[in-house]
Tab-separated table of C-alpha atoms and ligand atoms in Angstrom:
chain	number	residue	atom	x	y	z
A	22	UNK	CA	-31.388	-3.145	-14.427
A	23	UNK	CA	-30.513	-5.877	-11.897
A	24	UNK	CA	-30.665	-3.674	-8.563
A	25	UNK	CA	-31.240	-6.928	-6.442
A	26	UNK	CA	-27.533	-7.325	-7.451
A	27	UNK	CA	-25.900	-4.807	-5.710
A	28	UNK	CA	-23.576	-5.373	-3.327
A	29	UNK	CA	-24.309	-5.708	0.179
A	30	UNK	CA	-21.834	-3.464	1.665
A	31	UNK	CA	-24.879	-1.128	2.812
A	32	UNK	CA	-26.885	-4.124	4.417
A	33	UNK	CA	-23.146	-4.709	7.165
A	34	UNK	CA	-23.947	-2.652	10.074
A	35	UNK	CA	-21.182	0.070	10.423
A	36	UNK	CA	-18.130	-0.948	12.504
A	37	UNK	CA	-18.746	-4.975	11.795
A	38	UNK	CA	-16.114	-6.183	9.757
A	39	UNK	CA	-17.105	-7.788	5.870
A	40	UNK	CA	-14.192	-9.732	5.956
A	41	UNK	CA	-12.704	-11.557	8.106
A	42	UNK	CA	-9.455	-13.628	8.084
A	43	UNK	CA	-8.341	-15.243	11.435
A	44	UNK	CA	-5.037	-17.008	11.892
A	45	UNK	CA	-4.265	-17.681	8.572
A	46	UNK	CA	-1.192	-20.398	7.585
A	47	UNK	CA	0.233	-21.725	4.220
A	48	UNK	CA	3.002	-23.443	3.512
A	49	UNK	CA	4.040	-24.525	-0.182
A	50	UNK	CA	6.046	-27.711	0.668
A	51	UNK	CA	8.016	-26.837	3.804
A	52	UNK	CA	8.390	-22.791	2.823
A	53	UNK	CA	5.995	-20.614	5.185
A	54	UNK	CA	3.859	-18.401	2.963
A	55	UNK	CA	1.649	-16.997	5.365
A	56	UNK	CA	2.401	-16.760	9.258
A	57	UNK	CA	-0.607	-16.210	11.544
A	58	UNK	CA	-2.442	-13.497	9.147
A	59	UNK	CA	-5.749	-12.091	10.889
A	60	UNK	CA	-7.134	-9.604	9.056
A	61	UNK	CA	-10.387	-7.074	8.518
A	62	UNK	CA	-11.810	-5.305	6.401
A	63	UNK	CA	-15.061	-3.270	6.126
A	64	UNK	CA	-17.646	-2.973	3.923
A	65	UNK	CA	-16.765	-0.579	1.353
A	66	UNK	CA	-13.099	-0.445	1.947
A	67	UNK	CA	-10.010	-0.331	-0.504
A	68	UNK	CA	-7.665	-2.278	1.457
A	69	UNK	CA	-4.045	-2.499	-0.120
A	70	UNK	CA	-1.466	-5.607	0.919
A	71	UNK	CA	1.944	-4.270	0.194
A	72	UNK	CA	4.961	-5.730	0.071
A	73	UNK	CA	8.136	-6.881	-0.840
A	74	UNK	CA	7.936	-9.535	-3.637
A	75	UNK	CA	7.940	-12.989	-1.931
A	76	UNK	CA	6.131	-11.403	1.675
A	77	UNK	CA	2.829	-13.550	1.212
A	78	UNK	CA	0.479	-10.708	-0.314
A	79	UNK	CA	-0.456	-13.412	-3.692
A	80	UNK	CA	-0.843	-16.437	-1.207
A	81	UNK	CA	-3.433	-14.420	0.584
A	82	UNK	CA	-5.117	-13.018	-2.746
A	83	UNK	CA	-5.346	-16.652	-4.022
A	84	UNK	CA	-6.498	-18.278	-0.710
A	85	UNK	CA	-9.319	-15.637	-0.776
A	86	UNK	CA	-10.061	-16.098	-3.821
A	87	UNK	CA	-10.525	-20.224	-3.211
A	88	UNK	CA	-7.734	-20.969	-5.862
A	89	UNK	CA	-5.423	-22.244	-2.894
A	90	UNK	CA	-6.711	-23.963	0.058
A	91	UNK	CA	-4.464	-22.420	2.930
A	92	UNK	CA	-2.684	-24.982	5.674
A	93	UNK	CA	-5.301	-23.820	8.400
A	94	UNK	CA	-7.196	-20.496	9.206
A	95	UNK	CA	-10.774	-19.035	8.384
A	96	UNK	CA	-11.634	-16.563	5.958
A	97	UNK	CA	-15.399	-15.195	6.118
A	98	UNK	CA	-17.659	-12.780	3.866
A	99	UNK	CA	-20.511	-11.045	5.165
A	100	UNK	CA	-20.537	-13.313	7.993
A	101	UNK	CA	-20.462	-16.576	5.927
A	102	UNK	CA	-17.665	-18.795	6.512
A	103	UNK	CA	-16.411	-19.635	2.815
A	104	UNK	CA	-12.460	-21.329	3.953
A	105	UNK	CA	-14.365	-24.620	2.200
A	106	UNK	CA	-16.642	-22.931	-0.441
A	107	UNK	CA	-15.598	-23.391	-4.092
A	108	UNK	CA	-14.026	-20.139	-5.670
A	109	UNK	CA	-16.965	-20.086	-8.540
A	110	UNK	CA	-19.643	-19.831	-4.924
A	111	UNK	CA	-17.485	-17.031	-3.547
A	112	UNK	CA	-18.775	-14.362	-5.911
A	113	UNK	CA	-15.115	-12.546	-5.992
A	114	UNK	CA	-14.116	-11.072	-8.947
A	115	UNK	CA	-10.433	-11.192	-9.796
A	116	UNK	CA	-7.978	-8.993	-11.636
A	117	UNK	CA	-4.510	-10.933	-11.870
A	118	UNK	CA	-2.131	-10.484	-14.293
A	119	UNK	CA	-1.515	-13.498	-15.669
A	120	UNK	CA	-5.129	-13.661	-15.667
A	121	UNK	CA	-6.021	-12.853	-19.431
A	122	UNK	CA	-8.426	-12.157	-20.864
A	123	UNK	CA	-9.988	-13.936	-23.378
A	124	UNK	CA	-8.608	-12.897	-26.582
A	125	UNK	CA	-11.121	-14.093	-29.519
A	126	UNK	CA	-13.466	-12.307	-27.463
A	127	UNK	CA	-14.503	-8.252	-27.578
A	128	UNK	CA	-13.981	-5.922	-24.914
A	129	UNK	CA	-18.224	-6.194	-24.623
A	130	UNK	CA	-18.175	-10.321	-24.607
A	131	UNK	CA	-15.344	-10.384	-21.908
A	132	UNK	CA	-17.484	-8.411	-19.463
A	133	UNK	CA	-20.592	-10.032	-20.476
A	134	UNK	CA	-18.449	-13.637	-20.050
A	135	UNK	CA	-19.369	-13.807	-15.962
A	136	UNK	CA	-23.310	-13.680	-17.053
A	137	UNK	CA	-22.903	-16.166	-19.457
A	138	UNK	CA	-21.253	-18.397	-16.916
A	139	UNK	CA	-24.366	-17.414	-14.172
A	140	UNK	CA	-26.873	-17.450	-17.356
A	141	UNK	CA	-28.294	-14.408	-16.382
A	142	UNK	CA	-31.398	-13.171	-18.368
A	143	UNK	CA	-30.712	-11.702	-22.051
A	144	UNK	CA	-31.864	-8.573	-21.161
A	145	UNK	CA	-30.815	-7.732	-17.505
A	146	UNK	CA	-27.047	-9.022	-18.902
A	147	UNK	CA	-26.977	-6.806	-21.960
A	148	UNK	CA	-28.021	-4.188	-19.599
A	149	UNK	CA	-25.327	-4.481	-17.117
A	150	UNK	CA	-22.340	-4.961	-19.967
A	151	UNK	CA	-23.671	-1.405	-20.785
A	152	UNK	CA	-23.354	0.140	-17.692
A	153	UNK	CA	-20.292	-1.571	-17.298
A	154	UNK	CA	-18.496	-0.174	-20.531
A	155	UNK	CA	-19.959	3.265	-19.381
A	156	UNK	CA	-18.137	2.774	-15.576
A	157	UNK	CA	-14.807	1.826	-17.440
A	158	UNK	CA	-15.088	3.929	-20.071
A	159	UNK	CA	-14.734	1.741	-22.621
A	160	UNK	CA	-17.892	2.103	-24.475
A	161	UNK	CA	-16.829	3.201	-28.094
A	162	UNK	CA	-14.293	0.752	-27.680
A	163	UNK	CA	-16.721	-2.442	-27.202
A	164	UNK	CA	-16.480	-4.138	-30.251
A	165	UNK	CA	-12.309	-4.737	-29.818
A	166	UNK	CA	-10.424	-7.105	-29.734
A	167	UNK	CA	-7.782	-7.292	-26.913
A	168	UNK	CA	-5.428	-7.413	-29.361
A	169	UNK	CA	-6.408	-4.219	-30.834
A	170	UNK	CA	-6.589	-2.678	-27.453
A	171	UNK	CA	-3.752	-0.910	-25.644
A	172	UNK	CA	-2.289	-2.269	-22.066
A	173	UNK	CA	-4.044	0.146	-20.505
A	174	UNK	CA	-7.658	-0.494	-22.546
A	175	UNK	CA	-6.939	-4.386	-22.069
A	176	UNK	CA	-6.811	-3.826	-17.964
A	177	UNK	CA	-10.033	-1.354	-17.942
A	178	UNK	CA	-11.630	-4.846	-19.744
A	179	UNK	CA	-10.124	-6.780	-17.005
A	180	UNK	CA	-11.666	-4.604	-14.020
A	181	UNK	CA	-14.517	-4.155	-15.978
A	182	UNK	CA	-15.126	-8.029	-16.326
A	183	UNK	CA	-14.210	-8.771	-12.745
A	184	UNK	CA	-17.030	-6.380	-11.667
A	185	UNK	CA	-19.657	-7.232	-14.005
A	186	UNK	CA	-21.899	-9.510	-12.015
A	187	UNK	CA	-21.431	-7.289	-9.003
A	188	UNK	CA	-18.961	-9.808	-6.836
A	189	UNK	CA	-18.698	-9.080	-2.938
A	190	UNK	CA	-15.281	-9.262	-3.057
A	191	UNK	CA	-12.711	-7.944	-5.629
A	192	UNK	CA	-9.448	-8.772	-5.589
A	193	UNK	CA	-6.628	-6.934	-7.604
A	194	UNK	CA	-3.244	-8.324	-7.790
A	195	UNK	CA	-0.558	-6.061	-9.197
A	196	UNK	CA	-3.262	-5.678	-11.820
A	197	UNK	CA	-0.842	-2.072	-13.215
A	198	UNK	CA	2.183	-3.711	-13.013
A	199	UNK	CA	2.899	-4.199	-16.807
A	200	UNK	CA	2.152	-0.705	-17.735
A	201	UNK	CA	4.378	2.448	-17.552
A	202	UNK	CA	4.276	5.060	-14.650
A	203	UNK	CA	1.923	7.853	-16.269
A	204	UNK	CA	-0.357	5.041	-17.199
A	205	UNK	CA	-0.047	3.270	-14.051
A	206	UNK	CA	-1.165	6.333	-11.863
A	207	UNK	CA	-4.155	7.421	-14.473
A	208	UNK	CA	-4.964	3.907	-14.252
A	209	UNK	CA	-4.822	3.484	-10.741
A	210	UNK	CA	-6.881	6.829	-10.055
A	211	UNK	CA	-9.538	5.217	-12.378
A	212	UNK	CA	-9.964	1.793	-10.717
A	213	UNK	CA	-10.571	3.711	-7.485
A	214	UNK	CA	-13.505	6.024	-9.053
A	215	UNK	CA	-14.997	2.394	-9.790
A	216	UNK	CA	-14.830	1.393	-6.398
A	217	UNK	CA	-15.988	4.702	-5.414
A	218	UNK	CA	-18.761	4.341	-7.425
A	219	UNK	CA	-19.762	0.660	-7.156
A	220	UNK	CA	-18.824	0.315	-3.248
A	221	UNK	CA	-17.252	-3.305	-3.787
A	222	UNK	CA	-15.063	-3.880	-1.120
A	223	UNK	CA	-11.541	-4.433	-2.603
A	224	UNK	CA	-8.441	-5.618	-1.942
A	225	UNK	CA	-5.619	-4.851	-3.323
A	226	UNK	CA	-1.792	-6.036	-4.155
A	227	UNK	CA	1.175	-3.920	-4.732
A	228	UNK	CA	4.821	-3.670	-4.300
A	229	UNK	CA	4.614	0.326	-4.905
A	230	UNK	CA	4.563	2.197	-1.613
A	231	UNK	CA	3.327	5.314	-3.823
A	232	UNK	CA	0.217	3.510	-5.658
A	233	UNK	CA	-0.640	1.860	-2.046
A	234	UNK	CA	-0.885	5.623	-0.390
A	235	UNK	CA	-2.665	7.382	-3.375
A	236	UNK	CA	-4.914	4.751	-3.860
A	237	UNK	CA	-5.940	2.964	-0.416
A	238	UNK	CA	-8.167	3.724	2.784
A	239	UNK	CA	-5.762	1.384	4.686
A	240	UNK	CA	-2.448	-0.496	4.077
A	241	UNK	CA	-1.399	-3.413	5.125
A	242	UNK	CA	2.758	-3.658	4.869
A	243	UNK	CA	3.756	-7.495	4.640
A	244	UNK	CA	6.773	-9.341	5.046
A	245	UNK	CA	8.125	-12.758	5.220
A	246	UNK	CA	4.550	-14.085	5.260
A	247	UNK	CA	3.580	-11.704	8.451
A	248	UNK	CA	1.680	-8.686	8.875
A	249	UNK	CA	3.511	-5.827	10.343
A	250	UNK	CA	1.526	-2.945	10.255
A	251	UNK	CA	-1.925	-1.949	9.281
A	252	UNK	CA	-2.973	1.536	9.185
A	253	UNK	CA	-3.790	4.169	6.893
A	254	UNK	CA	-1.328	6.139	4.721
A	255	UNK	CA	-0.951	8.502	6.968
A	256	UNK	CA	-0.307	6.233	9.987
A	257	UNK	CA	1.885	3.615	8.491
A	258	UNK	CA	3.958	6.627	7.044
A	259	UNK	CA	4.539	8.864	10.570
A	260	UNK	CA	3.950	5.984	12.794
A	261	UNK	CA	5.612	2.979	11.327
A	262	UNK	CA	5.495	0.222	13.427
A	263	UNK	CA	9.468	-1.288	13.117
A	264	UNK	CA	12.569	-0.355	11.088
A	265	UNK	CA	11.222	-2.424	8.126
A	266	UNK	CA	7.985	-0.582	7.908
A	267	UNK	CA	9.896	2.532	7.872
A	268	UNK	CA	12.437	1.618	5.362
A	269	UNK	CA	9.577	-0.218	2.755
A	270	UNK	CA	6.851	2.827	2.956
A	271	UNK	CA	9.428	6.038	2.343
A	272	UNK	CA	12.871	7.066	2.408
A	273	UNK	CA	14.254	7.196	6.181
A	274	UNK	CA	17.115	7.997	8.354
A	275	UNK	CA	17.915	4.859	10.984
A	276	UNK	CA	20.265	4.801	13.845
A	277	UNK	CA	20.383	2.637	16.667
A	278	UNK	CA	20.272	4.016	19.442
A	279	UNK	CA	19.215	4.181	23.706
A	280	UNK	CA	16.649	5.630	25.710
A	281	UNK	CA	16.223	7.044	29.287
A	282	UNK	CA	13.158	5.396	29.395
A	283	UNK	CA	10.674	3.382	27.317
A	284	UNK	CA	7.677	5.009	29.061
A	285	UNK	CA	6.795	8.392	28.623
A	286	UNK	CA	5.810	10.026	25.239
A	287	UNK	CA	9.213	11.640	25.158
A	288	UNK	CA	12.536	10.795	25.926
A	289	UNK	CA	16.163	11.336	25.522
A	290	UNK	CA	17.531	9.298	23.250
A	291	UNK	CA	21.722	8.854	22.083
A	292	UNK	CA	23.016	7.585	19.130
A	293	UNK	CA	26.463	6.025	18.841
A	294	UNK	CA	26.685	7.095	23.000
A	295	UNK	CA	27.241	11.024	22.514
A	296	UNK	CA	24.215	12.499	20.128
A	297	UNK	CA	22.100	13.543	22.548
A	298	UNK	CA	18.156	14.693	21.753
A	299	UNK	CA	14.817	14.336	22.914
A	300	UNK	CA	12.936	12.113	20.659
A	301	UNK	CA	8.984	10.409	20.677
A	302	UNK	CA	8.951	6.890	21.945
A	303	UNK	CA	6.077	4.677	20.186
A	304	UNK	CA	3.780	2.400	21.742
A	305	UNK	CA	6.111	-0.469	19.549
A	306	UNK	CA	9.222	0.763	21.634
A	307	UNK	CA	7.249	0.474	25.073
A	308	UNK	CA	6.246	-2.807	24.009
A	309	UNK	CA	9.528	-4.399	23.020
A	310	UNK	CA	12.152	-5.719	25.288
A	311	UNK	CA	15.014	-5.436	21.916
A	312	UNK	CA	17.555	-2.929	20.103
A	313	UNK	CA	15.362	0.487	19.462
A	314	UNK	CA	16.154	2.497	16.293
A	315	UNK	CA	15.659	6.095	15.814
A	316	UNK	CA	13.465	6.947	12.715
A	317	UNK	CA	14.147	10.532	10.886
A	318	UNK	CA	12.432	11.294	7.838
A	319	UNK	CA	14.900	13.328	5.416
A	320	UNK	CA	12.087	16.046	5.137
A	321	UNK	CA	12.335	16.443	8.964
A	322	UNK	CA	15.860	16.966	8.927
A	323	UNK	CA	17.034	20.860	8.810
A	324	UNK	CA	20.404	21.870	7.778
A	325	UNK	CA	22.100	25.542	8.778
A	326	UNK	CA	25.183	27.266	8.820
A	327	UNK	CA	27.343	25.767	11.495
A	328	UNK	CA	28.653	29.413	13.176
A	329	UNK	CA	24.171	30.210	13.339
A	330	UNK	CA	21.158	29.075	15.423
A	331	UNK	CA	18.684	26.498	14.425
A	332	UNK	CA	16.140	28.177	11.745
A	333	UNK	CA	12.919	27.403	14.574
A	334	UNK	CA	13.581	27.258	18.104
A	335	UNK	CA	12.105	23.916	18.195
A	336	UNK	CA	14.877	21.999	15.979
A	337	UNK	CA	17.486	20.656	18.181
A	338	UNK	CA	20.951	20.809	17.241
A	339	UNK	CA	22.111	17.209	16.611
A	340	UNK	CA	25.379	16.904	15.080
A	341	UNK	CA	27.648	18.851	12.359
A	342	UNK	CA	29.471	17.503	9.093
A	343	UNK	CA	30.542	18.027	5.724
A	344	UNK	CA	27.495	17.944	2.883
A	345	UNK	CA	28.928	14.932	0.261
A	346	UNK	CA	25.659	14.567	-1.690
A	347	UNK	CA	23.757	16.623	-3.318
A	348	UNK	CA	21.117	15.728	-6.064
A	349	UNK	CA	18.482	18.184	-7.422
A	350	UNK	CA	14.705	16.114	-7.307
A	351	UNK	CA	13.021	18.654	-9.219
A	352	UNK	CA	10.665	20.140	-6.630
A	353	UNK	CA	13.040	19.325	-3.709
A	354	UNK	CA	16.905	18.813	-3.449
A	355	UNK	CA	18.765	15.272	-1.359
A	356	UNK	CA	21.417	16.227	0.775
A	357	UNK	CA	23.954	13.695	2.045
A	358	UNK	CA	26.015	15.152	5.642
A	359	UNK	CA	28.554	13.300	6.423
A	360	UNK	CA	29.114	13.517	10.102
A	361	UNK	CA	31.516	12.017	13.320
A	362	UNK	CA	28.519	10.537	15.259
A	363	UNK	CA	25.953	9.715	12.903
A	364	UNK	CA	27.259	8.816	9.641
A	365	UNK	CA	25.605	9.632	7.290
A	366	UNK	CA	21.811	11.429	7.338
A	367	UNK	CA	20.014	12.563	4.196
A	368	UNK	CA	18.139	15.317	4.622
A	369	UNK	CA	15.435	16.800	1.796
A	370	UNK	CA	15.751	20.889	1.000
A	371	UNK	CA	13.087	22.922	-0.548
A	372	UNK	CA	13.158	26.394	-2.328
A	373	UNK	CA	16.602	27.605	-2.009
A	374	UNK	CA	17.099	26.293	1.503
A	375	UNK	CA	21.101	26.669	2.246
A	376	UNK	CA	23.836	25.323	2.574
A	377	UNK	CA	23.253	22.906	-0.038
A	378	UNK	CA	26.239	22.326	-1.966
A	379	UNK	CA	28.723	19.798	-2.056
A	380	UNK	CA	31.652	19.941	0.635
A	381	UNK	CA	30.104	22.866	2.909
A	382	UNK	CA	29.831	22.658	6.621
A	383	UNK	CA	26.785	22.359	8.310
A	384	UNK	CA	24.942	21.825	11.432
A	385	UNK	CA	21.375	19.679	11.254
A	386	UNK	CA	19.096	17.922	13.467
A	387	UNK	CA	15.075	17.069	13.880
A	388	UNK	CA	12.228	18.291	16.236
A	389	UNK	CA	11.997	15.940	18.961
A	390	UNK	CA	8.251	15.202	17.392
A	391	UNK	CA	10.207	13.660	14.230
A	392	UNK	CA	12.347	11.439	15.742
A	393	UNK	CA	10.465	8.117	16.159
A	394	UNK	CA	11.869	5.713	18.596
A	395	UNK	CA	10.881	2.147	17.378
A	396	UNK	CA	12.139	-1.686	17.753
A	397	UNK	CA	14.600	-2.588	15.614
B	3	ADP	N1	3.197	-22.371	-5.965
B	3	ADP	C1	4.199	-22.195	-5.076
B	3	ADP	N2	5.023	-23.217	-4.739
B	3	ADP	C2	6.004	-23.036	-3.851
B	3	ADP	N3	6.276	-21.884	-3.220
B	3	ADP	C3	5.502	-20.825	-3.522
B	3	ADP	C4	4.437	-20.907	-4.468
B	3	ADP	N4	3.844	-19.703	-4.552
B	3	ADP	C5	4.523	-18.879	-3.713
B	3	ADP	N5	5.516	-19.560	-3.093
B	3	ADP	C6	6.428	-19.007	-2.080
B	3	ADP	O1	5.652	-18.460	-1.038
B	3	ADP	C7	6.183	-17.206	-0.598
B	3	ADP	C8	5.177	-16.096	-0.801
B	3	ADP	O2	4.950	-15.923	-2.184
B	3	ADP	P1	3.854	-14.944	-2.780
B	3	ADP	O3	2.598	-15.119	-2.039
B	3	ADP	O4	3.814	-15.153	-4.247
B	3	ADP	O5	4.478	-13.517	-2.434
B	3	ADP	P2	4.262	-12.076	-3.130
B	3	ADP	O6	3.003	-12.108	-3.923
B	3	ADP	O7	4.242	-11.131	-1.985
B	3	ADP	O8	5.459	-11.856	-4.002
B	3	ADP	C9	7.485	-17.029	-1.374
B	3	ADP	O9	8.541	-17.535	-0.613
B	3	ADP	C10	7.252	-17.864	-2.611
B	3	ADP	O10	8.480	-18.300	-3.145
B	4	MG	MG1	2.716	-11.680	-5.967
């Protein structure tokens, strides 16, 4: 066994940051990458970047990783500056996916590769590719090839590889993005029960808003080379920070609209100048002197029979309008209203909730609590 190896996660005082990125640039000849990216993360933590494809989250993955130098910025681990440290010094291990692996090789000699590389002792490396196989499950499989491996098999050998000589760091970069969806969510379940289980403080690249929130302690939504939000699941989903954040991490009814105030908690706020409701301001609306939106998730919307009251006292009565959608989800059912004022809202029905067919009349609206006033 190679205890001395483990990470230091438990050695960071709680509340102190393991890594740190401050002010972060990169530009690719003239085309902004990365704008101003500060970023940390603590010991321990499963950290997610997610994004739209072309929002930065690689950039940052590589510049950690030492395979890009960025334009200017610091990046530090465990308190060690490493923005000019070699990537084989950074002791990061890597999961890309156009990072193979090494295909004459069996699942075993891929994860034993890194020791080979550090020339670790026979017997403490032997040792490790053991528990390693055991950790990724992949110990009847150990004398494969990768071609005789499935997708799936092929990216357990990848983790299990990038974790073998117990890096500080371990970066993941769409590493499920080749497989199919059962696969990818088994898959993704697994490669947190190895960071569960080894405590290597991980980050993460997606595109999927779904694998980000089953998989992550925090998320950290990108675009255009910026970070807009970080927060957990949770947070980023009922609190999004702007109109993009709220479209990217779930479906989401949007209206501009105006506020009494930008103060208080609540407020009345009016779309298209005669919807009137109370609705939550965020701390993002205070802050911001532009156009305000008003976020609605569709499972906050309620829909009722237009000559009846509301179904709880607490759901206002926003507008009325014809249903001209409606698709069965399996455990829930999409409703389109078309209405006068707003448009059109989607709203999501469960167990037999009515009206729900195409063309009948209805009345909807929200709780004030679900109606998010944010900056455009
Ligand atoms: N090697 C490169 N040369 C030039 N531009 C690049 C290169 N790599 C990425 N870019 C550009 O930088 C931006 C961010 O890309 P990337 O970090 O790959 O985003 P993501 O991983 O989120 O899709 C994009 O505009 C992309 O076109
Ligand atoms: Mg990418």
């Amino acid at each position: 066994m190679i205890t001395e190896q483990k990470p230091a996660p438990a050695t960071t005082p709680v509340g102190e940051s393991f890594i740190e990125i401050r002010d972060l640039h990169h530009e690719y000849a003239g085309i902004t990458a990365l704008d101003s990216v500060s970023l940390d993360v603590r010991a321990g933590e499963f950290v997610t970047l997610l994004g739209p494809s072309g929002s930065g989250k690689s950039s940052l993955l590589h510049i950690l990783a030492g395979l890009v130098s960025a334009t200017s910025g610091t990046i530090s681990i465990a308190g060690r500056d490493i923005t000019r440290v070699p990537p084989q010094k950074r002791e990061i291990g890597l999961v890309f996916q156009n990072y193979a692996l090494f295909p004459h090789l069996t699942a075993a000699e891929n994860i034993r590769f890194p020791h080979n590389v550090r020339k670790t002792p026979e017997r403490d490396a032997s040792a490790r590719v053991a528990e390693v196989l055991e950790l990724v499950e992949l110990t009847a499989l150990a004398d494969r090839r990768p071609d005789q491996l499935s997708g799936g098999q092929q990216q357990r050998v990848a983790v299990g590889r990038a974790i073998s000589a117990v890096p500080k760091v371990l970066l993941l970069d769409e590493p499920l993005g080749a497989l199919d969806r059962r696969l990818r969510q088994q898959l993704g379940h697994e490669i947190r029960r190895v960071q569960r289980e080894t405590g290597i403080t991980t980050l993460y690249v997606t595109h999927d808003q779904e694998e980000a929130f089953t998989m992550s302690d925090r998320v950290v939504v990108m675009n255009h080379g910026e970070i807009r939000q970080v927060g957990t699941p949770e947070e980023v989903y009922a609190r999004p920070s702007d109109s993009f954040v709220a479209n990217f991490v779930g479906e989401v009814n949007l209206w501009p609209v105006t506020v009494d105030n930008r103060e208080s908690g609540t407020t009345i706020a009016t779309i298209a100048e005669t919807a009137r409701f109370s609705a939550r301001c965020g701390d993002d609306a205070r802050r911001s002197a532009g156009a305000l939106v008003v976020a609605v998730r569709p499972e906050r919307v309620w829909v009722w029979r237009p000559d009846g009251p509301p179904p709880r006292p607490e759901i206002q009565l926003v507008d009325s309008g014809v249903i001209v959608e409606s698709t069965f989800l399996g455990n829930s059912r999409s409703v389109v209203v078309e209405s006068g004022r707003l448009g059109r809202t989607t709203a999501l029905l469960y167990d037999g909730e009515e009206p729900r067919d195409r063309g009948e009349n209805v009345s909807f609206g929200w709780e004030a609590r679900h109606a998010l006033v944010i900056p455009q």
